mmCIF file of C-alpha atoms in Angstrom:
data_model
loop_
_atom_site.group_PDB
_atom_site.id
_atom_site.type_symbol
_atom_site.label_atom_id
_atom_site.label_comp_id
_atom_site.label_asym_id
_atom_site.label_seq_id
_atom_site.Cartn_x
_atom_site.Cartn_y
_atom_site.Cartn_z
ATOM 1 C CA UNK A 16 -33.512 305.658 70.103
ATOM 2 C CA UNK A 17 -33.682 303.993 66.725
ATOM 3 C CA UNK A 18 -29.898 304.252 66.336
ATOM 4 C CA UNK A 19 -29.361 302.664 69.753
ATOM 5 C CA UNK A 20 -31.634 299.773 68.786
ATOM 6 C CA UNK A 21 -29.650 299.168 65.582
ATOM 7 C CA UNK A 22 -26.365 299.214 67.512
ATOM 8 C CA UNK A 23 -27.759 296.731 70.064
ATOM 9 C CA UNK A 24 -28.870 294.484 67.206
ATOM 10 C CA UNK A 25 -25.403 294.676 65.606
ATOM 11 C CA UNK A 26 -23.754 293.864 68.932
ATOM 12 C CA UNK A 27 -26.029 290.857 69.413
ATOM 13 C CA UNK A 28 -25.221 289.638 65.900
ATOM 14 C CA UNK A 29 -21.463 290.045 66.423
ATOM 15 C CA UNK A 30 -21.598 288.316 69.794
ATOM 16 C CA UNK A 31 -23.482 285.277 68.428
ATOM 17 C CA UNK A 32 -21.670 282.096 67.367
ATOM 18 C CA UNK A 33 -20.452 282.027 63.780
ATOM 19 C CA UNK A 34 -22.539 280.134 61.287
ATOM 20 C CA UNK A 35 -21.358 276.592 60.645
ATOM 21 C CA UNK A 36 -19.502 276.098 57.440
ATOM 22 C CA UNK A 37 -15.970 277.139 58.138
ATOM 23 C CA UNK A 38 -13.796 280.035 58.947
ATOM 24 C CA UNK A 39 -13.936 283.407 57.233
ATOM 25 C CA UNK A 40 -10.146 283.115 57.066
ATOM 26 C CA UNK A 41 -10.215 279.764 55.241
ATOM 27 C CA UNK A 42 -9.995 281.498 51.866
ATOM 28 C CA UNK A 43 -6.560 282.743 52.935
ATOM 29 C CA UNK A 44 -5.367 279.314 54.056
ATOM 30 C CA UNK A 45 -5.671 280.224 57.721
ATOM 31 C CA UNK A 46 -7.715 277.899 59.925
ATOM 32 C CA UNK A 47 -10.400 279.569 61.966
ATOM 33 C CA UNK A 48 -10.635 279.695 65.707
ATOM 34 C CA UNK A 49 -12.875 277.044 67.152
ATOM 35 C CA UNK A 50 -13.056 275.193 63.834
ATOM 36 C CA UNK A 51 -11.571 271.721 64.022
ATOM 37 C CA UNK A 52 -8.610 271.144 61.709
ATOM 38 C CA UNK A 53 -9.274 269.007 58.637
ATOM 39 C CA UNK A 54 -9.076 265.277 59.285
ATOM 40 C CA UNK A 55 -5.698 263.791 58.529
ATOM 41 C CA UNK A 56 -5.672 260.748 56.291
ATOM 42 C CA UNK A 57 -4.889 257.456 58.002
ATOM 43 C CA UNK A 58 -1.223 256.517 58.195
ATOM 44 C CA UNK A 59 -0.286 253.821 55.685
ATOM 45 C CA UNK A 60 0.565 250.493 57.264
ATOM 46 C CA UNK A 61 2.872 247.843 55.823
ATOM 47 C CA UNK A 62 0.751 245.365 53.906
ATOM 48 C CA UNK A 63 2.037 242.383 55.887
ATOM 49 C CA UNK A 64 0.572 243.932 59.055
ATOM 50 C CA UNK A 65 -2.922 243.884 57.538
ATOM 51 C CA UNK A 66 -5.299 240.962 57.902
ATOM 52 C CA UNK A 67 -8.409 239.550 56.303
ATOM 53 C CA UNK A 68 -10.423 241.743 53.990
ATOM 54 C CA UNK A 69 -8.200 244.761 54.623
ATOM 55 C CA UNK A 70 -5.185 242.760 53.369
ATOM 56 C CA UNK A 71 -7.088 241.433 50.360
ATOM 57 C CA UNK A 72 -8.295 244.908 49.357
ATOM 58 C CA UNK A 73 -4.786 246.341 49.624
ATOM 59 C CA UNK A 74 -3.325 243.399 47.677
ATOM 60 C CA UNK A 75 -5.955 243.872 44.941
ATOM 61 C CA UNK A 76 -5.084 247.577 44.620
ATOM 62 C CA UNK A 77 -1.357 246.757 44.604
ATOM 63 C CA UNK A 78 -1.896 244.060 41.953
ATOM 64 C CA UNK A 79 -3.736 246.558 39.756
ATOM 65 C CA UNK A 80 -0.829 249.026 40.021
ATOM 66 C CA UNK A 81 1.784 246.313 39.325
ATOM 67 C CA UNK A 82 -0.136 244.848 36.372
ATOM 68 C CA UNK A 83 -1.366 248.095 34.845
ATOM 69 C CA UNK A 84 1.611 250.388 35.466
ATOM 70 C CA UNK A 85 4.786 248.888 36.890
ATOM 71 C CA UNK A 86 5.213 245.836 34.644
ATOM 72 C CA UNK A 87 4.206 247.471 31.333
ATOM 73 C CA UNK A 88 6.620 250.360 31.962
ATOM 74 C CA UNK A 89 9.440 248.851 34.038
ATOM 75 C CA UNK A 90 9.018 245.086 33.696
ATOM 76 C CA UNK A 91 11.931 244.395 31.387
ATOM 77 C CA UNK A 92 12.311 241.026 29.729
ATOM 78 C CA UNK A 93 12.225 237.977 31.973
ATOM 79 C CA UNK A 94 15.613 236.234 31.998
ATOM 80 C CA UNK A 95 17.788 234.286 34.412
ATOM 81 C CA UNK A 96 19.301 237.645 35.383
ATOM 82 C CA UNK A 97 15.841 239.150 35.977
ATOM 83 C CA UNK A 98 13.325 236.441 36.972
ATOM 84 C CA UNK A 99 9.631 237.108 37.524
ATOM 85 C CA UNK A 100 6.701 235.154 38.889
ATOM 86 C CA UNK A 101 3.146 235.271 37.630
ATOM 87 C CA UNK A 102 2.091 234.364 41.201
ATOM 88 C CA UNK A 103 4.222 237.053 42.882
ATOM 89 C CA UNK A 104 1.366 237.716 45.333
ATOM 90 C CA UNK A 105 2.276 234.458 47.078
ATOM 91 C CA UNK A 106 5.829 235.650 47.841
ATOM 92 C CA UNK A 107 5.455 237.682 51.047
ATOM 93 C CA UNK A 108 8.810 239.396 50.633
ATOM 94 C CA UNK A 109 7.972 240.465 47.077
ATOM 95 C CA UNK A 110 4.562 241.742 48.212
ATOM 96 C CA UNK A 111 6.277 243.778 50.950
ATOM 97 C CA UNK A 112 8.852 245.242 48.528
ATOM 98 C CA UNK A 113 6.267 246.140 45.868
ATOM 99 C CA UNK A 114 3.844 247.567 48.405
ATOM 100 C CA UNK A 115 6.564 249.842 49.801
ATOM 101 C CA UNK A 116 7.468 250.871 46.257
ATOM 102 C CA UNK A 117 3.817 251.657 45.527
ATOM 103 C CA UNK A 118 3.416 253.763 48.668
ATOM 104 C CA UNK A 119 6.570 255.704 47.763
ATOM 105 C CA UNK A 120 5.226 256.178 44.227
ATOM 106 C CA UNK A 121 1.974 257.636 45.571
ATOM 107 C CA UNK A 122 3.880 260.017 47.810
ATOM 108 C CA UNK A 123 6.299 261.178 45.117
ATOM 109 C CA UNK A 124 3.724 261.703 42.381
ATOM 110 C CA UNK A 125 1.766 264.039 44.657
ATOM 111 C CA UNK A 126 2.032 267.704 43.584
ATOM 112 C CA UNK A 127 3.408 268.545 47.027
ATOM 113 C CA UNK A 128 6.485 266.441 46.187
ATOM 114 C CA UNK A 129 7.439 269.102 43.659
ATOM 115 C CA UNK A 130 8.611 268.790 40.104
ATOM 116 C CA UNK A 131 11.433 266.425 40.990
ATOM 117 C CA UNK A 132 9.236 264.057 43.025
ATOM 118 C CA UNK A 133 9.103 261.301 40.428
ATOM 119 C CA UNK A 134 12.833 261.621 39.712
ATOM 120 C CA UNK A 135 13.480 261.032 43.407
ATOM 121 C CA UNK A 136 11.157 258.001 43.277
ATOM 122 C CA UNK A 137 13.085 256.549 40.326
ATOM 123 C CA UNK A 138 16.486 257.249 41.859
ATOM 124 C CA UNK A 139 15.834 256.314 45.478
ATOM 125 C CA UNK A 140 13.108 253.678 45.301
ATOM 126 C CA UNK A 141 12.402 252.058 41.918
ATOM 127 C CA UNK A 142 15.927 251.050 40.958
ATOM 128 C CA UNK A 143 16.749 249.512 44.317
ATOM 129 C CA UNK A 144 13.417 247.703 44.777
ATOM 130 C CA UNK A 145 13.401 246.158 41.301
ATOM 131 C CA UNK A 146 17.040 245.101 41.675
ATOM 132 C CA UNK A 147 16.226 243.366 44.971
ATOM 133 C CA UNK A 148 13.007 241.697 43.803
ATOM 134 C CA UNK A 149 14.325 240.523 40.424
ATOM 135 C CA UNK A 150 17.887 239.664 41.446
ATOM 136 C CA UNK A 151 19.267 236.359 40.076
ATOM 137 C CA UNK A 152 19.545 235.064 43.654
ATOM 138 C CA UNK A 153 16.521 236.964 44.927
ATOM 139 C CA UNK A 154 13.084 235.866 46.081
ATOM 140 C CA UNK A 155 11.905 234.986 42.574
ATOM 141 C CA UNK A 156 15.022 233.098 41.486
ATOM 142 C CA UNK A 157 13.232 229.732 41.653
ATOM 143 C CA UNK A 158 10.382 231.015 39.504
ATOM 144 C CA UNK A 159 10.028 231.977 35.856
ATOM 145 C CA UNK A 160 13.309 232.791 34.119
ATOM 146 C CA UNK A 161 11.884 232.419 30.600
ATOM 147 C CA UNK A 162 8.429 233.467 29.397
ATOM 148 C CA UNK A 163 8.163 230.131 27.552
ATOM 149 C CA UNK A 164 8.558 228.208 30.820
ATOM 150 C CA UNK A 165 6.293 229.674 33.513
ATOM 151 C CA UNK A 166 7.301 228.432 36.952
ATOM 152 C CA UNK A 167 6.481 229.183 40.570
ATOM 153 C CA UNK A 168 8.253 227.983 43.675
ATOM 154 C CA UNK A 169 8.533 229.595 47.074
ATOM 155 C CA UNK A 170 11.984 229.166 48.494
ATOM 156 C CA UNK A 171 12.295 227.967 52.074
ATOM 157 C CA UNK A 172 13.406 230.587 54.540
ATOM 158 C CA UNK A 173 15.922 230.099 57.285
ATOM 159 C CA UNK A 174 14.827 228.074 60.313
ATOM 160 C CA UNK A 175 14.043 229.871 63.591
ATOM 161 C CA UNK A 176 16.986 230.813 65.762
ATOM 162 C CA UNK A 177 18.148 228.485 68.534
ATOM 163 C CA UNK A 178 16.858 231.013 71.056
ATOM 164 C CA UNK A 179 13.325 230.800 69.574
ATOM 165 C CA UNK A 180 13.390 227.007 69.573
ATOM 166 C CA UNK A 181 14.547 226.987 73.209
ATOM 167 C CA UNK A 182 11.763 229.407 74.192
ATOM 168 C CA UNK A 183 9.162 227.264 72.391
ATOM 169 C CA UNK A 184 10.458 224.110 74.119
ATOM 170 C CA UNK A 185 10.338 225.812 77.524
ATOM 171 C CA UNK A 186 6.831 227.090 76.818
ATOM 172 C CA UNK A 187 5.560 223.645 75.785
ATOM 173 C CA UNK A 188 7.093 222.061 78.926
ATOM 174 C CA UNK A 189 5.398 224.653 81.130
ATOM 175 C CA UNK A 190 2.042 224.042 79.477
ATOM 176 C CA UNK A 191 2.026 220.603 81.134
ATOM 177 C CA UNK A 192 1.755 218.530 77.982
ATOM 178 C CA UNK A 193 4.854 216.528 78.842
ATOM 179 C CA UNK A 194 5.284 215.949 75.109
ATOM 180 C CA UNK A 195 7.883 218.115 73.289
ATOM 181 C CA UNK A 196 6.518 219.855 70.210
ATOM 182 C CA UNK A 197 7.609 218.364 66.945
ATOM 183 C CA UNK A 198 9.901 220.953 65.351
ATOM 184 C CA UNK A 199 10.642 219.133 62.130
ATOM 185 C CA UNK A 200 8.442 217.059 59.937
#
């Protein structure tokens, strides 16, 4: 009788729900049954899609990386062939380029990228991004070309296409204002 009681107790124990805290197979890299998978990190979003405090926080982190890592290591001398801007954060296209470069850097320095991860980052990302950002005719070409003469100027972009202007004019007419929107100032 005693043996039957012990077996019943063992069966009850085995039939009960596992204790919280993970899978017994987790030590082998196998997720357990009924245990939710680990949360995946949020997908990175392009910085220009962010708004408000989220944008400011991302720009602050990007600025730290640019000032503390990128420029000291890869920020060659400022010349007419390689301009720079101390107010680069005000150039949306430069922010977008550098943010993409930073995201790629984070991905390629991860151990999962393997031993050649940073080489791939240099070859496929760094060289191209820096060449585009610091090109003589690039987004910073109207800014500082000599460290002795700091300068900052945002170049005007192209005007909206004729199709966009036509759509805006049609929209303003349908709004009932009767007054066409002023497109140029």
